[in-house]
Amino acid sequence: MAKNCHNDYKMKFSVDEEFPDLSQHNNHMAKVLTKEIYGKLRGKSTPSGFTVDDVIQTGVDNPGHPFIMTVGCVAGDEESYEVFKDLLDPIISDRHGGYKPTDKHKTDLNFDNLKGGDDLDPNYVLSSRVRTGRSIKGFTLPPHNSRGERRAIEKLSIEALASLDGEFKGKYYPLVGMTDAEQEQLIADHFLFDKPVSPLLTCAGMARDWPDARGIWHNDNKTFLVWVNEEDHLRVISMQKGGNMKEVFRRFCVGLQKIEEIFKKHNHGFMWNEHLGYVLTCPSNLGTGLRGGVHVKLPKLSTHAKFEEILTRLRLQKRGTGGVDTASVGGVFDISNADRLGSSEVEQVQLVVDGVKLMVEMEKKLEKGESIDGMIPAQK
Amino acid sequence: MASSFSRALSCRRNLGILSLLGGSVTAGFLLHRQRVSAGAERRRYPASAEYPDLRKHNNCMASHLTPAIYTKLCDKSTPNGFTLDQAIQTGVDNPGHPFIKTVGMVAGDEESYKVFAELLDPVIKERHNGYDPQTMTHPTDLDAGKLQSGQFDERYVLSSRVRTGRSVRGLSLPPACTRAERREVERVVVDALSGLKDDLAGKYYSLTQMTEQEQQQLIDDHFLFDKPVSPLLTCAGMARDWPDARGIWHNNQKNFLIWINEEDHTRVISMEKGGNMKRVFERFCRGLQEVERLIQERGWEFMWSERLGYILSCPSNLGTGLRAGVHVKLPLLSKDPRFSKILSNLHLQKRGTGGVDTAAVGGVFDISNLDRLGQSEVQLVQTVVDGVNYLIECEKRLERGQDIKVPPPINQFK
């Protein structure tokens, strides 16, 4: 049912009557949405029936996050970014460092272009990981898709992944019907994802019908992992212990491209365009959708007065070892690229590789009681 | 669309504005409604591909939603655009509750109960002890004078309370309402409440504008309600836009209280310490009837039908929507193995003193009527009065070392 009857009904109320109360809010959507923009967009809907109220609901329901400036809106399908561009373009610009509606995004998944990355000191760098998301063209996104669509996405993904071989040969574990033994193994491997509890996601409708058509695929080597129908159609993860980011990135690029080939053959390539790069549910993940990072021991550097500044200049961000919204434990931090849109995959991973290498050297200096003032980098 | 316009007109809201709007809304609707044709049309899947996986589910919706019914209803929607998928979402997302068989679906508006009757009627029948909306009618009786012996022994009954809900006809219910509709509910009800006088005179506290002091007072009085956290409610969309247009009204004497835009448009509560259920019920009826009169003066009315009584979001609250209860000390009886059977035969249910999903503390239980639909308010409160008196008798007998009897089950649908 593409027609959004409920939105038509809503039009009988005025803009003033419907405009959300954003007086307590601090997210990108609240900063950009005016009555004018709302008035202009409220009568529209994408071909699948997604409306501006659907886009902003999560931002209305979640006024702000204590630590990060959240985006406060989601896309329901590929067309959302076009139909609601008057709202989304300014949000994208705020979130992605001034990215303009006319800017072009570079995609580069040629792992040979990465310099170094195979020599991060494993005494400090405990593990390396690269993740991204992919949306499958022709389907609506997790905030909006129906059970039928979600199941079709799962079916297609299973077929595609089943045809992988060599280092990528693996198995799919649907959440529905998972045995206790399988579940425990996946938890022990740190692979199992849970039903989203964050209201940022639940208010956007991403947890509907859980766990229907959700699952986890991983290769036999347990170094390449795909989440199906969590926050995006697909989340693709390459990881391993130690500091060989080069190898992690190689496997990431090769695996992604193999998967893309297969989807294309089924006439369902990935959502991508010249301006926004890879199209994902949350505007924060546009572009590369890539988060490349390490778990690294920086007990001294992390308490240094200039730690935050160093990270900012290196275009990196820190998280606890439990991921976003967690605290670090024992001086071990998750350090990853801050950017997603406007630079390529190679460029972003290069920043991580170079930046982490520098920070490990700083840590070593601090261990020896030496100053690091001469090593503070310029803004990248 | 025609049906919703004519419904809007029949509300007799502000005839001046409506006559102006009548024409321009249609025009506006045609002008504003654009569709971008870029990209593929949304894939349509057959009903069989969309039918939810209910194999692990144990709620009333799951028990009655057959593939055939789903196929028949999945493309329908109410005039406001509420769909079957929306109605059942909460039941799909919440397979079951450990202690109660939940309903597993909600209504988005009054018309839901007609458009989705093929699913709702069997759900209602199961939930309300065989009440058949297709053949039976529901009695409404708010004449508190008919209640007999409504004064409990206060050595046992600590407090008495009666609550119900009311929905404002012409506006969508909490699972589906737009922000404008929710604000309209608030406006209409608060305006009506400002007309209450004497022992019912009171004040409104909007959740968005409340001062810290007011908030603390309301918490101390145990009046403040919180944003719903139960997934049964959040998955049904009832917490959207919180705390916009939500608030609490109470009279100066703090024994008549109205929640606005929580799980229903309004929840109306009469309560006081002690065992004078008769007075609580009298104030309940009088207050309700006053509020109804004040709303009607302004051109509105409550959602009510002969078939279903008062219409509320959750099918479990149809009919009277009434829960009359007491906090009562039953330390000995509650340990007797026959306690559950006695309650069941008396058509009573127990809860902890924190409300639904809580445990009893110190032998004090919340005892209230089980039924909502098919019997009138007077009949249900009488059931509570008679039942609680019986329980207190049992407790006294056990105190004296005497034996107690399990009473015969009372009749359904007198």
mmCIF file of N, CA, C and O in Angstrom, chain A residues 216-278:
data_model
loop_
_atom_site.group_PDB
_atom_site.id
_atom_site.type_symbol
_atom_site.label_atom_id
_atom_site.label_comp_id
_atom_site.label_asym_id
_atom_site.label_seq_id
_atom_site.Cartn_x
_atom_site.Cartn_y
_atom_site.Cartn_z
ATOM 1 N N ILE A 216 22.690 -13.489 11.362
ATOM 2 C CA ILE A 216 24.132 -13.219 11.316
ATOM 3 C C ILE A 216 24.801 -14.257 10.435
ATOM 4 O O ILE A 216 24.558 -15.446 10.582
ATOM 5 N N TRP A 217 25.616 -13.759 9.523
ATOM 6 C CA TRP A 217 26.411 -14.664 8.711
ATOM 7 C C TRP A 217 27.867 -14.422 9.059
ATOM 8 O O TRP A 217 28.284 -13.287 9.253
ATOM 9 N N HIS A 218 28.672 -15.475 9.154
ATOM 10 C CA HIS A 218 30.123 -15.261 9.271
ATOM 11 C C HIS A 218 30.881 -16.365 8.570
ATOM 12 O O HIS A 218 30.371 -17.492 8.397
ATOM 13 N N ASN A 219 32.101 -16.020 8.180
ATOM 14 C CA ASN A 219 32.931 -17.016 7.500
ATOM 15 C C ASN A 219 33.486 -18.009 8.517
ATOM 16 O O ASN A 219 33.467 -17.765 9.731
ATOM 17 N N ASP A 220 33.947 -19.149 8.013
ATOM 18 C CA ASP A 220 34.446 -20.203 8.911
ATOM 19 C C ASP A 220 35.613 -19.714 9.754
ATOM 20 O O ASP A 220 35.775 -20.141 10.896
ATOM 21 N N ASN A 221 36.411 -18.792 9.181
ATOM 22 C CA ASN A 221 37.567 -18.272 9.915
ATOM 23 C C ASN A 221 37.197 -17.272 10.997
ATOM 24 O O ASN A 221 38.043 -16.824 11.759
ATOM 25 N N LYS A 222 35.913 -16.881 11.005
ATOM 26 C CA LYS A 222 35.421 -15.894 11.987
ATOM 27 C C LYS A 222 36.142 -14.548 11.876
ATOM 28 O O LYS A 222 36.390 -13.884 12.883
ATOM 29 N N THR A 223 36.443 -14.141 10.613
ATOM 30 C CA THR A 223 37.096 -12.843 10.433
ATOM 31 C C THR A 223 36.275 -11.921 9.553
ATOM 32 O O THR A 223 36.659 -10.770 9.302
ATOM 33 N N PHE A 224 35.143 -12.408 9.049
ATOM 34 C CA PHE A 224 34.311 -11.615 8.160
ATOM 35 C C PHE A 224 32.860 -11.926 8.485
ATOM 36 O O PHE A 224 32.443 -13.087 8.490
ATOM 37 N N LEU A 225 32.115 -10.878 8.750
ATOM 38 C CA LEU A 225 30.817 -11.053 9.401
ATOM 39 C C LEU A 225 29.777 -10.144 8.758
ATOM 40 O O LEU A 225 30.092 -8.990 8.423
ATOM 41 N N VAL A 226 28.574 -10.632 8.546
ATOM 42 C CA VAL A 226 27.520 -9.777 7.989
ATOM 43 C C VAL A 226 26.271 -9.859 8.865
ATOM 44 O O VAL A 226 25.800 -10.947 9.164
ATOM 45 N N TRP A 227 25.777 -8.688 9.289
ATOM 46 C CA TRP A 227 24.514 -8.631 10.036
ATOM 47 C C TRP A 227 23.413 -8.333 9.043
ATOM 48 O O TRP A 227 23.546 -7.396 8.236
ATOM 49 N N VAL A 228 22.336 -9.083 9.106
ATOM 50 C CA VAL A 228 21.231 -8.855 8.177
ATOM 51 C C VAL A 228 20.036 -8.247 8.903
ATOM 52 O O VAL A 228 19.566 -8.792 9.898
ATOM 53 N N ASN A 229 19.551 -7.106 8.394
ATOM 54 C CA ASN A 229 18.336 -6.465 8.917
ATOM 55 C C ASN A 229 18.411 -6.003 10.373
ATOM 56 O O ASN A 229 17.439 -6.116 11.120
ATOM 57 N N GLU A 230 19.555 -5.473 10.754
ATOM 58 C CA GLU A 230 19.612 -4.810 12.065
ATOM 59 C C GLU A 230 19.289 -3.337 11.815
ATOM 60 O O GLU A 230 18.162 -3.033 11.434
ATOM 61 N N GLU A 231 20.243 -2.436 11.950
ATOM 62 C CA GLU A 231 19.933 -1.023 11.733
ATOM 63 C C GLU A 231 19.948 -0.662 10.241
ATOM 64 O O GLU A 231 19.415 0.364 9.832
ATOM 65 N N ASP A 232 20.609 -1.480 9.444
ATOM 66 C CA ASP A 232 20.625 -1.313 7.998
ATOM 67 C C ASP A 232 20.334 -2.674 7.375
ATOM 68 O O ASP A 232 20.340 -3.690 8.052
ATOM 69 N N HIS A 233 20.114 -2.689 6.068
ATOM 70 C CA HIS A 233 19.901 -3.982 5.412
ATOM 71 C C HIS A 233 21.049 -4.934 5.737
ATOM 72 O O HIS A 233 20.839 -6.067 6.167
ATOM 73 N N LEU A 234 22.279 -4.431 5.474
ATOM 74 C CA LEU A 234 23.468 -5.234 5.758
ATOM 75 C C LEU A 234 24.483 -4.402 6.517
ATOM 76 O O LEU A 234 24.687 -3.237 6.203
ATOM 77 N N ARG A 235 25.116 -5.002 7.497
ATOM 78 C CA ARG A 235 26.303 -4.410 8.105
ATOM 79 C C ARG A 235 27.412 -5.417 7.845
ATOM 80 O O ARG A 235 27.224 -6.610 8.128
ATOM 81 N N VAL A 236 28.507 -4.937 7.263
ATOM 82 C CA VAL A 236 29.595 -5.831 6.881
ATOM 83 C C VAL A 236 30.799 -5.512 7.749
ATOM 84 O O VAL A 236 31.211 -4.358 7.847
ATOM 85 N N ILE A 237 31.361 -6.511 8.366
ATOM 86 C CA ILE A 237 32.441 -6.320 9.341
ATOM 87 C C ILE A 237 33.599 -7.246 9.059
ATOM 88 O O ILE A 237 33.411 -8.451 8.880
ATOM 89 N N SER A 238 34.787 -6.648 9.014
ATOM 90 C CA SER A 238 36.005 -7.452 8.911
ATOM 91 C C SER A 238 36.813 -7.184 10.174
ATOM 92 O O SER A 238 36.982 -6.025 10.559
ATOM 93 N N MET A 239 37.283 -8.216 10.836
ATOM 94 C CA MET A 239 38.014 -7.982 12.087
ATOM 95 C C MET A 239 38.973 -9.110 12.405
ATOM 96 O O MET A 239 38.837 -10.216 11.914
ATOM 97 N N GLN A 240 39.955 -8.790 13.249
ATOM 98 C CA GLN A 240 40.860 -9.812 13.765
ATOM 99 C C GLN A 240 41.648 -9.228 14.930
ATOM 100 O O GLN A 240 41.737 -8.007 15.082
ATOM 101 N N LYS A 241 42.212 -10.133 15.710
ATOM 102 C CA LYS A 241 43.037 -9.675 16.826
ATOM 103 C C LYS A 241 44.340 -9.099 16.294
ATOM 104 O O LYS A 241 44.778 -9.426 15.184
ATOM 105 N N GLY A 242 44.914 -8.208 17.084
ATOM 106 C CA GLY A 242 46.214 -7.655 16.700
ATOM 107 C C GLY A 242 46.076 -6.399 15.862
ATOM 108 O O GLY A 242 44.985 -5.866 15.668
ATOM 109 N N GLY A 243 47.225 -5.938 15.306
ATOM 110 C CA GLY A 243 47.260 -4.638 14.655
ATOM 111 C C GLY A 243 47.402 -4.638 13.153
ATOM 112 O O GLY A 243 47.769 -3.631 12.564
ATOM 113 N N ASN A 244 47.119 -5.751 12.487
ATOM 114 C CA ASN A 244 47.298 -5.776 11.038
ATOM 115 C C ASN A 244 46.072 -5.221 10.320
ATOM 116 O O ASN A 244 45.294 -5.960 9.707
ATOM 117 N N MET A 245 45.910 -3.909 10.400
ATOM 118 C CA MET A 245 44.781 -3.240 9.770
ATOM 119 C C MET A 245 44.813 -3.416 8.265
ATOM 120 O O MET A 245 43.765 -3.441 7.617
ATOM 121 N N LYS A 246 45.996 -3.551 7.705
ATOM 122 C CA LYS A 246 46.094 -3.703 6.248
ATOM 123 C C LYS A 246 45.363 -4.956 5.789
ATOM 124 O O LYS A 246 44.605 -4.936 4.820
ATOM 125 N N GLU A 247 45.577 -6.036 6.522
ATOM 126 C CA GLU A 247 44.948 -7.301 6.189
ATOM 127 C C GLU A 247 43.442 -7.228 6.407
ATOM 128 O O GLU A 247 42.662 -7.718 5.588
ATOM 129 N N VAL A 248 43.036 -6.590 7.493
ATOM 130 C CA VAL A 248 41.612 -6.420 7.786
ATOM 131 C C VAL A 248 40.938 -5.648 6.660
ATOM 132 O O VAL A 248 39.862 -6.016 6.183
ATOM 133 N N PHE A 249 41.610 -4.598 6.206
ATOM 134 C CA PHE A 249 41.030 -3.758 5.156
ATOM 135 C C PHE A 249 40.998 -4.491 3.817
ATOM 136 O O PHE A 249 40.046 -4.348 3.046
ATOM 137 N N ARG A 250 42.049 -5.281 3.541
ATOM 138 C CA ARG A 250 42.069 -6.054 2.297
ATOM 139 C C ARG A 250 40.864 -6.996 2.255
ATOM 140 O O ARG A 250 40.111 -7.060 1.289
ATOM 141 N N ARG A 251 40.689 -7.727 3.328
ATOM 142 C CA ARG A 251 39.608 -8.690 3.379
ATOM 143 C C ARG A 251 38.250 -7.988 3.281
ATOM 144 O O ARG A 251 37.316 -8.461 2.632
ATOM 145 N N PHE A 252 38.158 -6.821 3.926
ATOM 146 C CA PHE A 252 36.947 -5.988 3.887
ATOM 147 C C PHE A 252 36.602 -5.630 2.447
ATOM 148 O O PHE A 252 35.476 -5.871 1.984
ATOM 149 N N CYS A 253 37.583 -5.086 1.734
ATOM 150 C CA CYS A 253 37.348 -4.635 0.353
ATOM 151 C C CYS A 253 37.005 -5.793 -0.566
ATOM 152 O O CYS A 253 36.062 -5.724 -1.360
ATOM 153 N N VAL A 254 37.795 -6.871 -0.466
ATOM 154 C CA VAL A 254 37.575 -8.021 -1.340
ATOM 155 C C VAL A 254 36.188 -8.627 -1.079
ATOM 156 O O VAL A 254 35.413 -8.879 -2.007
ATOM 157 N N GLY A 255 35.885 -8.826 0.191
ATOM 158 C CA GLY A 255 34.604 -9.428 0.559
ATOM 159 C C GLY A 255 33.424 -8.584 0.096
ATOM 160 O O GLY A 255 32.464 -9.091 -0.494
ATOM 161 N N LEU A 256 33.503 -7.279 0.339
ATOM 162 C CA LEU A 256 32.426 -6.378 -0.059
ATOM 163 C C LEU A 256 32.172 -6.432 -1.553
ATOM 164 O O LEU A 256 31.032 -6.473 -2.009
ATOM 165 N N GLN A 257 33.274 -6.415 -2.302
ATOM 166 C CA GLN A 257 33.111 -6.379 -3.748
ATOM 167 C C GLN A 257 32.554 -7.694 -4.286
ATOM 168 O O GLN A 257 31.727 -7.700 -5.194
ATOM 169 N N LYS A 258 32.949 -8.798 -3.644
ATOM 170 C CA LYS A 258 32.374 -10.081 -4.058
ATOM 171 C C LYS A 258 30.871 -10.093 -3.813
ATOM 172 O O LYS A 258 30.071 -10.508 -4.647
ATOM 173 N N ILE A 259 30.474 -9.603 -2.630
ATOM 174 C CA ILE A 259 29.055 -9.586 -2.282
ATOM 175 C C ILE A 259 28.286 -8.686 -3.249
ATOM 176 O O ILE A 259 27.219 -9.052 -3.743
ATOM 177 N N GLU A 260 28.864 -7.531 -3.536
ATOM 178 C CA GLU A 260 28.183 -6.590 -4.432
ATOM 179 C C GLU A 260 27.959 -7.206 -5.808
ATOM 180 O O GLU A 260 26.896 -7.045 -6.402
ATOM 181 N N GLU A 261 28.962 -7.926 -6.304
ATOM 182 C CA GLU A 261 28.838 -8.590 -7.614
ATOM 183 C C GLU A 261 27.613 -9.476 -7.648
ATOM 184 O O GLU A 261 26.837 -9.476 -8.604
ATOM 185 N N ILE A 262 27.462 -10.243 -6.576
ATOM 186 C CA ILE A 262 26.368 -11.207 -6.557
ATOM 187 C C ILE A 262 25.015 -10.506 -6.496
ATOM 188 O O ILE A 262 24.073 -10.880 -7.197
ATOM 189 N N PHE A 263 24.909 -9.457 -5.704
ATOM 190 C CA PHE A 263 23.643 -8.721 -5.628
ATOM 191 C C PHE A 263 23.318 -8.084 -6.979
ATOM 192 O O PHE A 263 22.166 -8.061 -7.410
ATOM 193 N N LYS A 264 24.362 -7.598 -7.632
ATOM 194 C CA LYS A 264 24.129 -6.956 -8.938
ATOM 195 C C LYS A 264 23.567 -7.960 -9.929
ATOM 196 O O LYS A 264 22.663 -7.655 -10.702
ATOM 197 N N LYS A 265 24.105 -9.182 -9.849
ATOM 198 C CA LYS A 265 23.631 -10.237 -10.759
ATOM 199 C C LYS A 265 22.147 -10.513 -10.565
ATOM 200 O O LYS A 265 21.442 -10.906 -11.480
ATOM 201 N N HIS A 266 21.660 -10.314 -9.344
ATOM 202 C CA HIS A 266 20.248 -10.517 -9.044
ATOM 203 C C HIS A 266 19.435 -9.254 -9.299
ATOM 204 O O HIS A 266 18.288 -9.155 -8.875
ATOM 205 N N ASN A 267 20.040 -8.279 -9.968
ATOM 206 C CA ASN A 267 19.385 -6.999 -10.236
ATOM 207 C C ASN A 267 19.023 -6.223 -8.986
ATOM 208 O O ASN A 267 18.059 -5.464 -8.974
ATOM 209 N N HIS A 268 19.796 -6.446 -7.950
ATOM 210 C CA HIS A 268 19.596 -5.671 -6.721
ATOM 211 C C HIS A 268 20.943 -5.206 -6.207
ATOM 212 O O HIS A 268 21.416 -5.664 -5.172
ATOM 213 N N GLY A 269 21.575 -4.277 -6.948
ATOM 214 C CA GLY A 269 22.850 -3.743 -6.489
ATOM 215 C C GLY A 269 22.661 -2.919 -5.231
ATOM 216 O O GLY A 269 21.549 -2.827 -4.696
ATOM 217 N N PHE A 270 23.734 -2.311 -4.767
ATOM 218 C CA PHE A 270 23.653 -1.507 -3.561
ATOM 219 C C PHE A 270 23.198 -0.093 -3.893
ATOM 220 O O PHE A 270 23.466 0.426 -4.970
ATOM 221 N N MET A 271 22.515 0.535 -2.935
ATOM 222 C CA MET A 271 22.105 1.931 -3.111
ATOM 223 C C MET A 271 23.362 2.797 -3.039
ATOM 224 O O MET A 271 24.058 2.802 -2.023
ATOM 225 N N TRP A 272 23.590 3.547 -4.097
ATOM 226 C CA TRP A 272 24.776 4.419 -4.134
ATOM 227 C C TRP A 272 24.507 5.536 -5.105
ATOM 228 O O TRP A 272 23.842 5.343 -6.124
ATOM 229 N N ASN A 273 24.964 6.734 -4.816
ATOM 230 C CA ASN A 273 24.963 7.771 -5.833
ATOM 231 C C ASN A 273 26.188 8.661 -5.682
ATOM 232 O O ASN A 273 26.869 8.622 -4.652
ATOM 233 N N GLU A 274 26.430 9.421 -6.700
ATOM 234 C CA GLU A 274 27.637 10.243 -6.805
ATOM 235 C C GLU A 274 27.744 11.282 -5.697
ATOM 236 O O GLU A 274 28.846 11.673 -5.311
ATOM 237 N N HIS A 275 26.612 11.707 -5.233
ATOM 238 C CA HIS A 275 26.605 12.802 -4.257
ATOM 239 C C HIS A 275 26.699 12.279 -2.834
ATOM 240 O O HIS A 275 27.486 12.780 -2.024
ATOM 241 N N LEU A 276 25.932 11.233 -2.525
ATOM 242 C CA LEU A 276 25.880 10.752 -1.142
ATOM 243 C C LEU A 276 26.668 9.475 -0.895
ATOM 244 O O LEU A 276 26.704 8.987 0.235
ATOM 245 N N GLY A 277 27.262 8.928 -1.941
ATOM 246 C CA GLY A 277 27.970 7.674 -1.750
ATOM 247 C C GLY A 277 26.975 6.566 -1.425
ATOM 248 O O GLY A 277 25.897 6.512 -1.999
ATOM 249 N N TYR A 278 27.325 5.706 -0.476
ATOM 250 C CA TYR A 278 26.437 4.610 -0.109
ATOM 251 C C TYR A 278 25.301 5.151 0.747
ATOM 252 O O TYR A 278 25.529 5.856 1.729
#
